XYZ file of C-alpha atoms in Angstrom:
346
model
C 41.618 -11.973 25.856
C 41.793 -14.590 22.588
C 38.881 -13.565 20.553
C 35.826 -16.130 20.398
C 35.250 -17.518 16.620
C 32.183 -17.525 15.579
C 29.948 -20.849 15.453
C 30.213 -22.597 11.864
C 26.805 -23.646 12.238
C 25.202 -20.581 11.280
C 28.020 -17.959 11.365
C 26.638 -16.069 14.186
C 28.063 -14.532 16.980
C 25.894 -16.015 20.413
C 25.052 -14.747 23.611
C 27.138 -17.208 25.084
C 29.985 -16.243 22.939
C 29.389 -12.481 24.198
C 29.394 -13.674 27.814
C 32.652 -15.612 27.413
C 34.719 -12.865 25.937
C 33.469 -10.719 28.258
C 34.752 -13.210 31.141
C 30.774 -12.906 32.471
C 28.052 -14.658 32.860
C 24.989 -15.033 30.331
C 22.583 -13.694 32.509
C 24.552 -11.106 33.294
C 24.472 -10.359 29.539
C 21.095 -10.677 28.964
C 20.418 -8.273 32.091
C 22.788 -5.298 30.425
C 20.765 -5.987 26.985
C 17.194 -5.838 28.523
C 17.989 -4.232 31.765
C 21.302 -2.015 31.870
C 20.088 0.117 34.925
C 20.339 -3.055 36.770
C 23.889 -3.480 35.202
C 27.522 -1.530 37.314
C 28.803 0.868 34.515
C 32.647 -1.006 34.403
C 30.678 -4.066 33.700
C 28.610 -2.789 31.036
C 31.166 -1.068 29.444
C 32.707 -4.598 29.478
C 29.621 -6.439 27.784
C 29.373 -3.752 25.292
C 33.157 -3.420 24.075
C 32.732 -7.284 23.934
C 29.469 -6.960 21.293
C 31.105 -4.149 19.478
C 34.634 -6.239 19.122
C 32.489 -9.249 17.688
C 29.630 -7.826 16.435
C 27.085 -9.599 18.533
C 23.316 -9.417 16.771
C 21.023 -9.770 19.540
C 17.961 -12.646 18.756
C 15.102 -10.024 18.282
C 12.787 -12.890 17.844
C 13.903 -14.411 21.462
C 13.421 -11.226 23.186
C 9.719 -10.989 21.820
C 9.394 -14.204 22.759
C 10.698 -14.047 26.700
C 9.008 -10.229 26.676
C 5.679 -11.089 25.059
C 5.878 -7.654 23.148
C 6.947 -7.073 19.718
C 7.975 -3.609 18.017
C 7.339 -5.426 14.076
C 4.216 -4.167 12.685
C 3.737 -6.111 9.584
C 2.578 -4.836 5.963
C 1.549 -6.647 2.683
C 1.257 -3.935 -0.029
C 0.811 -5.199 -4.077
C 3.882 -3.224 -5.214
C 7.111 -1.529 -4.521
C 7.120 0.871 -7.030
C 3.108 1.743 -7.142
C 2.736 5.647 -5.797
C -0.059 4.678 -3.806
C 1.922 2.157 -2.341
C 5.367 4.058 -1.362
C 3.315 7.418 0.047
C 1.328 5.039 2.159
C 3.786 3.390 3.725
C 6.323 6.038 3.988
C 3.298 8.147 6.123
C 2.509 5.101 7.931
C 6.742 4.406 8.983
C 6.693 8.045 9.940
C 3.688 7.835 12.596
C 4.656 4.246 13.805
C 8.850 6.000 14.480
C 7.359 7.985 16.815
C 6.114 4.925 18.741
C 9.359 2.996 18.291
C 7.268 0.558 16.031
C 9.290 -0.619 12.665
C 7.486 -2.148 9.388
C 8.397 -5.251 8.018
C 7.105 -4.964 4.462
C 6.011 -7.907 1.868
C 5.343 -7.293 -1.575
C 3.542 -9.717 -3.602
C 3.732 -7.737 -6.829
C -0.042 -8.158 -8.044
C 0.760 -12.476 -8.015
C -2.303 -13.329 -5.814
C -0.948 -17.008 -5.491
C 1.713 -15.639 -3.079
C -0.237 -13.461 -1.002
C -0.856 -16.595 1.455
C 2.832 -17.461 1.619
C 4.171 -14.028 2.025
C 1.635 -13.345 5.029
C 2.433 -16.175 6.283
C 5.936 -15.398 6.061
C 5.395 -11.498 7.679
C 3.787 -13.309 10.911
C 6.591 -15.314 11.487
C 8.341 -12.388 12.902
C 5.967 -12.537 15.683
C 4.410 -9.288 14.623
C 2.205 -6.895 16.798
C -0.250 -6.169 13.795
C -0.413 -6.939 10.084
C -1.690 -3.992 8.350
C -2.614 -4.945 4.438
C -3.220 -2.519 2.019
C -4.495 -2.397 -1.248
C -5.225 -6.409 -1.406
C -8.711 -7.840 -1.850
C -7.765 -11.669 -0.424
C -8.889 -14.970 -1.706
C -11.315 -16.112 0.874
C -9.212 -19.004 1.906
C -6.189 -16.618 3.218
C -8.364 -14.363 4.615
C -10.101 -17.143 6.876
C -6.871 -18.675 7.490
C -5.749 -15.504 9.087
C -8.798 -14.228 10.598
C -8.037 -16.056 13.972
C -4.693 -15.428 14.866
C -4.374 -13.472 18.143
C -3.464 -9.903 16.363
C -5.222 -7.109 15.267
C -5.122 -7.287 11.201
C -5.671 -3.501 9.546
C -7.547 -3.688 6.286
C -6.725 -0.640 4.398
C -7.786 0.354 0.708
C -8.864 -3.320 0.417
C -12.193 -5.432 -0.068
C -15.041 -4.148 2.611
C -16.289 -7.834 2.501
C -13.583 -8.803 4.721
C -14.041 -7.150 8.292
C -11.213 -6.514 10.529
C -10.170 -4.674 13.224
C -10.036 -1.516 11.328
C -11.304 -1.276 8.002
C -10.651 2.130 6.017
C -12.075 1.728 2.331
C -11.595 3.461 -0.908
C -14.719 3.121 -3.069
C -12.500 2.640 -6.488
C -16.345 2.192 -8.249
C -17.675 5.440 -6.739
C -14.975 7.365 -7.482
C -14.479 5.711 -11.338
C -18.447 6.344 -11.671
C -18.071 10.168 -10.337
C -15.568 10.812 -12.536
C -17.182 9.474 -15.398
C -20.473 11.606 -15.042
C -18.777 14.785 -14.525
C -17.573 14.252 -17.668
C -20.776 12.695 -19.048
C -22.338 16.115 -17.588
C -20.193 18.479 -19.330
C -21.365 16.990 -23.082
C -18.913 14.197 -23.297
C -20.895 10.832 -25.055
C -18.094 8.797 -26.384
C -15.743 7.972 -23.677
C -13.150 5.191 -23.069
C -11.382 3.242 -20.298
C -8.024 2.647 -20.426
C -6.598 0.676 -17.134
C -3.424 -1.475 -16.095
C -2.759 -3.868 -13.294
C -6.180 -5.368 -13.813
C -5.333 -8.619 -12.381
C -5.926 -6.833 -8.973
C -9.566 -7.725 -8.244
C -9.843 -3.634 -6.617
C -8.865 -2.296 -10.003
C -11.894 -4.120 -11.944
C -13.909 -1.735 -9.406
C -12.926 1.183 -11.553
C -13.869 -0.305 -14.929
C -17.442 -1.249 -13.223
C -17.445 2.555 -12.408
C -17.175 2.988 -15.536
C -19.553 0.939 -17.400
C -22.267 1.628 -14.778
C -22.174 5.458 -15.725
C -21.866 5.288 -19.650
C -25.106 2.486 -19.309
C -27.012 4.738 -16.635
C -26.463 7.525 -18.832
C -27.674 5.452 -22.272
C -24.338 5.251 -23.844
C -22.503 2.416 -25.490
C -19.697 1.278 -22.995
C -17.489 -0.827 -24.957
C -14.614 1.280 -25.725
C -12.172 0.150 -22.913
C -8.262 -1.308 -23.355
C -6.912 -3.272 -20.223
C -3.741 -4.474 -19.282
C -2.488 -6.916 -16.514
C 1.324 -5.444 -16.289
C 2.314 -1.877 -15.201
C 1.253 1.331 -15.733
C 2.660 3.345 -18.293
C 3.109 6.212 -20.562
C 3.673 3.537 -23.235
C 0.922 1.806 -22.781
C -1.333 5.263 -22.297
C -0.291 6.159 -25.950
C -0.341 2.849 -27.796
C -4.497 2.513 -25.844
C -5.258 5.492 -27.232
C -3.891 5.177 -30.347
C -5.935 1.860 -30.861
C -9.161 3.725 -29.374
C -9.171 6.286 -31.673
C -8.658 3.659 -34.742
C -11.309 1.808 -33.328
C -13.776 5.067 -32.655
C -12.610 8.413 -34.330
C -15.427 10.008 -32.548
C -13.976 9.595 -29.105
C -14.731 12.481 -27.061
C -13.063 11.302 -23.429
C -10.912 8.783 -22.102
C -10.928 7.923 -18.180
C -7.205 6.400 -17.401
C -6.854 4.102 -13.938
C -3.415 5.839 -13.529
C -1.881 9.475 -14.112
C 0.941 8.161 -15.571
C -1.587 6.502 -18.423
C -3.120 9.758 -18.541
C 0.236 11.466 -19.095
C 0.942 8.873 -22.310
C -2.764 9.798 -23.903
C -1.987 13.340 -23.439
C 1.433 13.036 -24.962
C 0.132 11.234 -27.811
C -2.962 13.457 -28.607
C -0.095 16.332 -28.972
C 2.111 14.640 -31.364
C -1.341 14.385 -33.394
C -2.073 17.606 -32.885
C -5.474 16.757 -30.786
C -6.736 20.213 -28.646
C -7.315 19.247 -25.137
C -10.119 19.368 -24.022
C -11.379 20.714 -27.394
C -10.737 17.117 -29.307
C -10.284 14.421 -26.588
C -10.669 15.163 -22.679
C -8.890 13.108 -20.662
C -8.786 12.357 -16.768
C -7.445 10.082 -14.326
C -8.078 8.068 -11.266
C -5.765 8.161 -8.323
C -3.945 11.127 -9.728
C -1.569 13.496 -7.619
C 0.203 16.912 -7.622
C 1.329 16.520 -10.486
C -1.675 16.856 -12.271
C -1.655 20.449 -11.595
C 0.876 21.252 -13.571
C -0.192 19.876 -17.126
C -1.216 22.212 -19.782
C -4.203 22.255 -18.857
C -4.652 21.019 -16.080
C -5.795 17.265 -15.843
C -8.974 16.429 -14.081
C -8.462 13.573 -11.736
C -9.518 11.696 -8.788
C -7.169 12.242 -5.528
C -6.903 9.609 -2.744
C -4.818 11.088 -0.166
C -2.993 8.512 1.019
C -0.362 10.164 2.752
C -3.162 10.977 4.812
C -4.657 7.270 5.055
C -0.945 6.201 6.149
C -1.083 8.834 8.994
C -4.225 7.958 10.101
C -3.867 4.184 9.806
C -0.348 4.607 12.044
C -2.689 6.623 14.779
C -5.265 4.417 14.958
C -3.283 1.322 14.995
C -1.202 2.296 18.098
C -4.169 3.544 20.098
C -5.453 0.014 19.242
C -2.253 -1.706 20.458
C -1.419 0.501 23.318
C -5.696 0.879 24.653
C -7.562 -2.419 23.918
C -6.922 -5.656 24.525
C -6.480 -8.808 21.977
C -10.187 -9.404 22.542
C -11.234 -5.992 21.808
C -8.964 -5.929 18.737
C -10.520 -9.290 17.392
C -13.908 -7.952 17.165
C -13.831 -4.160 16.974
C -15.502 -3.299 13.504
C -14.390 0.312 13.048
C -15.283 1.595 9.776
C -13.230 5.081 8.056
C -13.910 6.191 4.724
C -10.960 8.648 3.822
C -12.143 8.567 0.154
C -11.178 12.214 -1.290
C -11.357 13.501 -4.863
C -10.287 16.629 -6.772
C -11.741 17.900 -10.175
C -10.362 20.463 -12.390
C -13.267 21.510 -14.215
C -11.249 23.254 -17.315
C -9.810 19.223 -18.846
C -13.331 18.519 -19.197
C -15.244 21.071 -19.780
């Protein structure tokens, strides 16, 4: 048999092209593809030594399109390289494996003027849910998404905008918390140091914040804010300029652990005790905050868990209810966890 060449319009190897090489018809093709029970073994040995030998692709968007079902579940998440981000949807990819669901992932870095275009992009792949995490959407995206015939997951984002499932973090209770525990343990002068601040959830923490250092009479003006990434760098140089500003500082709340990581760095190169001189904590720390000298007090959102859960939920949604259901369903899960460490502020 003279192999087939490929089509020069687009470079890929057809059905057709399959069928002809394989001296069959393409039905006969499509049957052994969707259908090989209903297939004779000689012949679909045939069909498939005929994909291998070309390396047939087969249309996953057609076969969504003549089955009605779709294995894509898509995701939005603000960034590749946040923690949050890569344990969520690792724990989420895990659950939805099981289930023979795959994620098709869009990243909009923080830039909320592509959020729109990259969701729109996501649900071209004729996914069975979009799942967005971490995002707080401009009103106009979220309303020109709100009636398409899928269920949309709303996870870590704005409570404002109801969907199928919502599971919140409360980003001001947990920034307010952690302020008054250290309010409580003598702490009067503390600051706010935060990055990625053009997301509209992170401003939630530095609300935290200021609402605890006002309800608790004390002057909330010491905070440093940044729009780009997280950093040791930037942890040290913000608390380097706090300390100019305010020598009296007694505490420092970071929004990330790394931050908090930089500020502790820096306090030992100038020979700062900790907690003694400054105590620091952070929100959304991890593990790793257990194994500072001391320890450093921080607020833990287990979102390994909230990827778990989110993949459990979603397929009892897809596999139980119907589109209907899905539309208007108004499930709400708080799986809002913290951790203190007592001894970094006491």
């Amino acid at each position: 048999m003279k192999k087939t060449r490929k089509r020069r319009n687009t470079g890929r190897v057809t059905l057709q092209d399959v069928a002809k090489y394989a001296g069959v018809g393409s039905m006969t093709v499509s049957r052994a593809l969707r259908t090989p029970e209903m297939v004779s073994d000689k012949l679909r040995e045939k069909i498939e030594q005929a994909i291998q030998e070309l390396g047939y692709i087969p249309n996953g968007a057609a076969g969504v399109l003549a089955s009605g079902q779709s294995n894509i579940i898509a995701v939005l998440v603000p960034s590749l390289t946040d923690k949050a981000s890569a344990t969520f949807i690792q724990s989420l990819q895990q659950v939805l494996n099981k289930h023979a669901f795959q994620v098709l992932l869009g990243c909009h870095e923080y830039d909320h003027n592509k959020e729109a275009e990259i969701i729109m992009t996501l649900l071209q792949s004729n996914a069975a849910a979009l799942v967005i995490f971490s995002s707080q959407l401009a009103d106009k995206t979220y309303s020109n998404i709100s009636h398409i015939n899928i269920p949309i997951i709303n996870v870590a984002g704005s409570h404002q905008q109801q969907t199928a499932i919502n599971i919140e973090t409360d980003f001001s209770a947990a920034a307010y918390t952690l302020t008054e525990h250290m309010l409580n343990n003598g702490r009067k002068h503390i600051g706010y140091i935060g990055a990625q601040m053009d997301n509209r959830l992170r401003n939630q923490q530095i609300n935290g914040w200021h609402k605890a250092m006002l309800h608790h009479y004390q002057n909330a003006d010491q905070n440093i804010t940044t729009s780009d990434t997280a950093s040791m760098q930037f942890g040290r140089q913000a608390v380097t300029e706090m300390l100019l500003r305010q020598p009296e500082l007694e505490g420092v709340i970071c929004s990330h652990e790394v931050i908090a990581l930089g500020v502790i760095f820096e306090c030992q190169r100038r020979l700062l005790k900790i907690p003694a001189d400054l105590a620091v904590a952070c929100l959304e720390g991890s593990d790793n905050c257990d194994h500072t000298q001391p320890t450093l007090t921080s607020v833990r959102i287990d979102y390994p868990q909230i990827g778990r859960d989110t993949g459990k939920l979603l397929i009892k949604l897809l596999n139980q209810q119907s589109e209907d259901e899905a539309k208007h369903q108004n499930n709400q899960y708080h799986l809002f966890s913290y951790k203190f460490e007592p001894r970094q502020s006491a």
